[in-house]
Short mmCIF file of C-alpha atoms and ligand atoms in Angstrom, two decimals:
data_model
loop_
_atom_site.label_atom_id
_atom_site.label_comp_id
_atom_site.label_asym_id
_atom_site.label_seq_id
_atom_site.Cartn_x
_atom_site.Cartn_y
_atom_site.Cartn_z
CA MET T 1 17.85 35.00 -2.17
CA ALA T 2 21.40 34.66 -3.48
CA GLU T 3 21.87 34.95 -7.22
CA LEU T 4 23.55 31.52 -7.36
CA GLN T 5 20.60 29.87 -5.64
CA ARG T 6 18.21 31.70 -7.97
CA GLN T 7 20.17 30.27 -10.90
CA TYR T 8 19.98 26.75 -9.50
CA LEU T 9 16.25 27.03 -9.03
CA LYS T 10 15.92 28.32 -12.60
CA GLU T 11 17.88 25.31 -13.89
CA MET T 12 15.42 23.05 -12.10
CA GLY T 13 12.59 24.94 -13.76
CA ILE T 14 11.37 26.56 -10.54
CA ASP T 15 9.89 29.99 -11.02
CA VAL T 16 11.31 31.86 -8.05
CA TRP T 17 8.98 34.83 -8.40
CA GLN T 18 5.72 32.96 -8.37
CA ARG T 19 3.92 32.73 -5.03
CA ARG T 20 2.39 29.38 -4.29
CA GLU T 21 -0.69 30.00 -2.16
CA LEU T 22 -1.71 26.37 -1.94
CA ALA T 23 -0.36 24.60 1.13
CA ALA T 24 1.42 21.32 0.42
CA ALA T 25 -1.23 19.35 2.26
CA GLU T 26 -3.94 20.72 -0.02
CA LEU T 27 -2.24 19.71 -3.24
CA PRO T 28 -3.89 16.88 -5.15
CA GLN T 29 -2.21 13.56 -4.49
CA GLN T 30 -1.64 10.86 -7.02
CA PRO T 31 -3.81 7.84 -6.45
CA VAL T 32 -1.79 4.99 -5.00
CA ALA T 33 -2.68 1.34 -5.10
CA VAL T 34 -1.54 0.59 -1.57
CA ALA T 35 -1.65 -3.16 -1.92
CA GLN T 36 0.44 -3.01 -5.06
CA ALA T 37 2.79 -0.54 -3.42
CA SER T 38 3.53 -2.80 -0.51
CA GLU T 39 3.72 -5.80 -2.79
CA SER T 40 6.33 -4.00 -4.84
CA ALA T 41 8.29 -3.10 -1.74
CA ALA T 42 10.50 -6.12 -2.16
CA ILE T 43 13.52 -6.49 -0.02
CA ILE T 44 16.97 -5.91 -1.36
CA ALA T 45 18.96 -7.03 1.64
CA ASN T 46 18.33 -10.44 3.18
CA SER T 47 16.03 -11.63 0.41
CA GLU T 48 18.14 -13.61 -1.93
CA PRO T 49 16.56 -15.39 -4.85
CA SER T 50 15.77 -18.99 -4.08
CA ILE T 51 16.95 -20.55 -7.32
CA ALA T 52 20.02 -18.50 -8.07
CA SER T 53 22.89 -18.26 -5.63
CA THR T 54 24.11 -14.74 -5.03
CA ALA T 55 27.15 -15.69 -2.98
CA ASP T 56 29.59 -14.64 -5.70
CA VAL T 57 27.85 -11.34 -6.44
CA SER T 58 28.51 -10.13 -2.92
CA THR T 59 32.27 -10.40 -3.41
CA MET T 60 32.54 -9.34 -7.06
CA GLU T 61 34.68 -6.40 -8.11
CA TRP T 62 33.41 -3.86 -10.63
CA GLY T 63 34.44 -5.57 -13.86
CA THR T 64 33.14 -8.99 -12.87
CA LEU T 65 29.96 -7.49 -11.51
CA GLN T 66 29.30 -5.57 -14.72
CA ARG T 67 29.89 -8.69 -16.82
CA ALA T 68 27.56 -10.67 -14.57
CA VAL T 69 24.83 -8.08 -15.03
CA SER T 70 25.34 -7.98 -18.82
CA ALA T 71 24.92 -11.76 -19.00
CA CYS T 72 22.22 -12.00 -16.33
CA GLU T 73 19.25 -14.29 -16.95
CA ARG T 74 17.93 -14.41 -13.40
CA CYS T 75 14.51 -13.21 -14.41
CA SER T 76 12.43 -13.11 -17.56
CA LEU T 77 13.31 -9.47 -18.31
CA HIS T 78 16.48 -10.67 -20.01
CA SER T 79 14.38 -11.96 -22.88
CA THR T 80 12.80 -8.57 -23.65
CA ARG T 81 15.73 -6.24 -22.97
CA THR T 82 18.01 -4.81 -25.63
CA GLN T 83 20.77 -4.78 -23.03
CA ALA T 84 21.16 -4.64 -19.28
CA VAL T 85 21.78 -1.17 -17.84
CA PHE T 86 24.44 -1.56 -15.19
CA GLY T 87 24.94 1.91 -13.77
CA ILE T 88 27.30 4.78 -14.43
CA GLY T 89 29.42 7.40 -12.78
CA ASN T 90 32.05 7.90 -10.15
CA GLN T 91 32.74 4.61 -8.40
CA GLN T 92 33.97 6.58 -5.37
CA ALA T 93 31.06 8.99 -5.37
CA SER T 94 29.77 10.65 -2.23
CA LEU T 95 26.28 10.41 -3.64
CA LEU T 96 24.55 7.35 -5.06
CA VAL T 97 21.36 8.06 -6.98
CA VAL T 98 18.98 5.13 -7.31
CA GLY T 99 16.10 5.11 -9.77
CA GLU T 100 13.52 2.52 -10.71
CA ALA T 101 14.47 0.72 -13.91
CA PRO T 102 15.65 1.52 -17.42
CA GLY T 103 13.10 2.97 -19.80
CA GLY T 104 13.17 2.77 -23.58
CA ASP T 105 16.02 5.26 -24.05
CA GLU T 106 18.13 3.62 -21.37
CA ASP T 107 17.47 0.15 -22.77
CA ARG T 108 18.70 1.32 -26.18
CA GLN T 109 21.71 3.30 -24.93
CA GLY T 110 22.77 1.09 -22.02
CA GLU T 111 23.00 3.99 -19.56
CA PRO T 112 20.61 5.01 -16.76
CA PHE T 113 18.65 8.24 -16.92
CA VAL T 114 19.44 9.38 -20.46
CA GLY T 115 15.91 10.36 -21.51
CA ARG T 116 13.89 13.45 -20.57
CA ALA T 117 13.73 12.39 -16.93
CA GLY T 118 17.50 12.02 -17.05
CA GLN T 119 17.91 15.58 -18.32
CA LEU T 120 15.90 16.82 -15.36
CA LEU T 121 17.88 14.60 -12.98
CA ASN T 122 21.07 16.22 -14.32
CA GLU T 123 19.58 19.65 -13.61
CA MET T 124 18.54 18.57 -10.13
CA LEU T 125 22.09 17.45 -9.42
CA ARG T 126 23.49 20.67 -10.86
CA ALA T 127 21.17 22.57 -8.55
CA ILE T 128 23.19 21.23 -5.62
CA GLY T 129 26.49 21.77 -7.33
CA LEU T 130 27.06 18.23 -8.61
CA LYS T 131 27.90 17.19 -12.14
CA ARG T 132 26.34 13.97 -13.41
CA GLY T 133 29.79 12.38 -13.66
CA GLU T 134 30.55 13.13 -10.01
CA VAL T 135 27.78 10.88 -8.66
CA TYR T 136 27.03 7.22 -9.24
CA ILE T 137 23.66 6.44 -10.83
CA ALA T 138 21.98 3.03 -10.74
CA ASN T 139 18.53 1.52 -10.76
CA ILE T 140 16.61 -1.01 -8.68
CA LEU T 141 16.25 -3.13 -11.84
CA LYS T 142 18.97 -3.48 -14.45
CA CYS T 143 16.60 -4.45 -17.24
CA ARG T 144 13.64 -2.63 -18.72
CA PRO T 145 10.23 -3.99 -17.80
CA PRO T 146 8.05 -4.27 -20.92
CA ASN T 147 6.03 -1.10 -21.53
CA ASN T 148 7.74 0.42 -18.48
CA ARG T 149 5.41 -1.43 -16.12
CA ASP T 150 6.25 -1.48 -12.42
CA PRO T 151 8.93 -3.97 -11.38
CA LYS T 152 7.59 -7.24 -9.96
CA VAL T 153 8.56 -8.41 -6.48
CA ASP T 154 10.39 -11.41 -7.89
CA GLU T 155 12.36 -9.27 -10.36
CA VAL T 156 13.44 -6.86 -7.62
CA SER T 157 14.44 -9.74 -5.41
CA ARG T 158 16.54 -11.43 -8.10
CA CYS T 159 18.17 -8.19 -9.23
CA GLY T 160 18.69 -6.85 -5.69
CA PRO T 161 22.11 -8.40 -5.01
CA TYR T 162 23.62 -6.41 -7.91
CA LEU T 163 22.56 -3.08 -6.45
CA LYS T 164 23.51 -4.23 -3.00
CA ARG T 165 27.02 -4.96 -4.26
CA GLN T 166 27.19 -1.63 -6.10
CA ILE T 167 26.31 0.15 -2.86
CA ALA T 168 28.97 -1.81 -0.97
CA LEU T 169 31.57 -0.95 -3.61
CA VAL T 170 30.74 2.76 -3.86
CA GLN T 171 30.27 3.25 -0.11
CA PRO T 172 28.51 6.56 -0.67
CA ALA T 173 28.08 9.20 2.02
CA ALA T 174 24.40 9.39 1.07
CA VAL T 175 21.82 7.74 -1.15
CA LEU T 176 19.17 9.65 -3.07
CA ALA T 177 16.21 7.43 -3.96
CA VAL T 178 14.22 8.95 -6.78
CA GLY T 179 10.62 7.87 -6.99
CA ARG T 180 8.29 5.56 -5.14
CA ILE T 181 9.71 2.28 -6.42
CA ALA T 182 13.30 3.12 -5.47
CA ALA T 183 12.34 4.56 -2.09
CA GLN T 184 9.99 1.74 -1.10
CA ASN T 185 12.36 -1.00 -2.13
CA LEU T 186 15.45 0.51 -0.58
CA LEU T 187 13.64 1.30 2.65
CA LYS T 188 11.53 -1.88 2.64
CA SER T 189 8.50 0.29 3.16
CA GLY T 190 5.00 0.39 1.77
CA GLU T 191 4.63 4.10 2.52
CA ARG T 192 3.89 6.48 -0.31
CA ILE T 193 6.62 8.68 -1.67
CA GLY T 194 4.93 11.81 -0.34
CA ALA T 195 5.34 10.40 3.16
CA LEU T 196 8.86 9.05 2.66
CA ARG T 197 10.32 12.27 1.28
CA GLY T 198 11.15 15.27 3.43
CA ARG T 199 13.06 13.40 6.15
CA GLU T 200 16.29 11.53 6.58
CA HIS T 201 16.25 7.73 6.59
CA GLN T 202 18.98 5.16 6.93
CA LEU T 203 19.55 2.52 4.31
CA PRO T 204 18.60 -0.69 6.17
CA GLY T 205 21.58 -2.75 7.24
CA THR T 206 23.97 0.18 6.82
CA LYS T 207 24.74 3.54 8.38
CA ILE T 208 24.23 5.33 5.06
CA PRO T 209 21.70 8.17 5.21
CA LEU T 210 19.03 8.07 2.54
CA ILE T 211 16.83 10.82 1.21
CA ALA T 212 13.81 10.00 -0.92
CA THR T 213 12.37 12.41 -3.42
CA TYR T 214 10.02 12.51 -6.36
CA HIS T 215 11.02 10.83 -9.60
CA PRO T 216 12.07 13.35 -12.25
CA ALA T 217 9.51 11.84 -14.65
CA TYR T 218 6.82 12.71 -12.08
CA LEU T 219 8.27 16.21 -11.69
CA LEU T 220 7.99 16.69 -15.45
CA ARG T 221 4.27 15.95 -15.12
CA SER T 222 3.82 17.84 -11.85
CA PRO T 223 6.28 20.74 -11.86
CA ILE T 224 4.60 22.27 -8.81
CA GLU T 225 6.29 19.53 -6.75
CA LYS T 226 9.75 20.73 -7.78
CA ARG T 227 9.83 22.97 -4.74
CA LYS T 228 9.59 19.96 -2.46
CA ALA T 229 12.24 18.16 -4.51
CA TRP T 230 14.45 21.20 -4.05
CA GLN T 231 14.06 20.89 -0.28
CA ASP T 232 15.01 17.21 -0.50
CA LEU T 233 18.05 18.06 -2.60
CA GLN T 234 19.22 20.58 -0.06
CA GLN T 235 19.09 17.84 2.57
CA VAL T 236 21.22 15.69 0.30
CA ARG T 237 23.67 18.52 -0.17
CA ALA T 238 23.98 18.96 3.58
CA LEU T 239 24.57 15.24 4.09
CA ILE T 240 27.36 14.95 1.58
CA THR T 241 28.93 18.24 2.68
CA ASP T 242 28.91 17.01 6.27
CA LYS T 243 30.53 13.71 5.40
CA THR T 244 33.13 14.71 2.81
N1 URA R 1 13.73 6.14 -14.89
C1 URA R 1 14.43 5.45 -13.97
O1 URA R 1 13.96 5.25 -12.86
N2 URA R 1 15.64 5.01 -14.31
C2 URA R 1 16.19 5.23 -15.49
O2 URA R 1 17.31 4.81 -15.71
C3 URA R 1 15.45 5.96 -16.43
C4 URA R 1 14.22 6.40 -16.12
#
């Protein structure tokens, strides 16, 4: 194993010397409420909110879009947020990272992935040679759900046009969906994250390849899964190397 790769794995917290005897299929799986999972798999494309027109969002440029998100009252989350969390990074990035929704740290600071999960996300990106500032990072929801509960279908649907426009503006070579909520909603799938990761998808309605992987917050709780995340990240690396 090359020294550089060993270093990357170390940054991700993967112990390269430790043998893992347990096959992936034998590892304990997280319980999944399937009904809730498919309910939360709301559609981003072609599912515009019924009471709020999204026609303008689809043509907005960055500044207007960001102001629209800051002032957004399309769903009830606006009344509990400190601020909306728009997204951050390189607007011409090859890689777009999509997470679930702001947590407490993000709600306070106004930037996605700034807490402990964000630190790990930064390390994951570094592991494939990318600095945080080189990618674009956004979430399915722009506002924090109270107590970090799962996003509701209606919230995802109303917020969806913002992310859809961000994707259209960035035009990334690849999308990395981190976690079940991001993967299911982007892919319009009710499948569990363990089934969605490990293969290349296409973002519906586009030609953009999408890789799903575990959420860094989950990896903090289940570090044994970092090896699989590393495999996913290598797929991402190959995609953006191919296309840039
Ligand atoms: N988790 C997410 O999915 N997004 C964030 O911005 C922070 C934590």
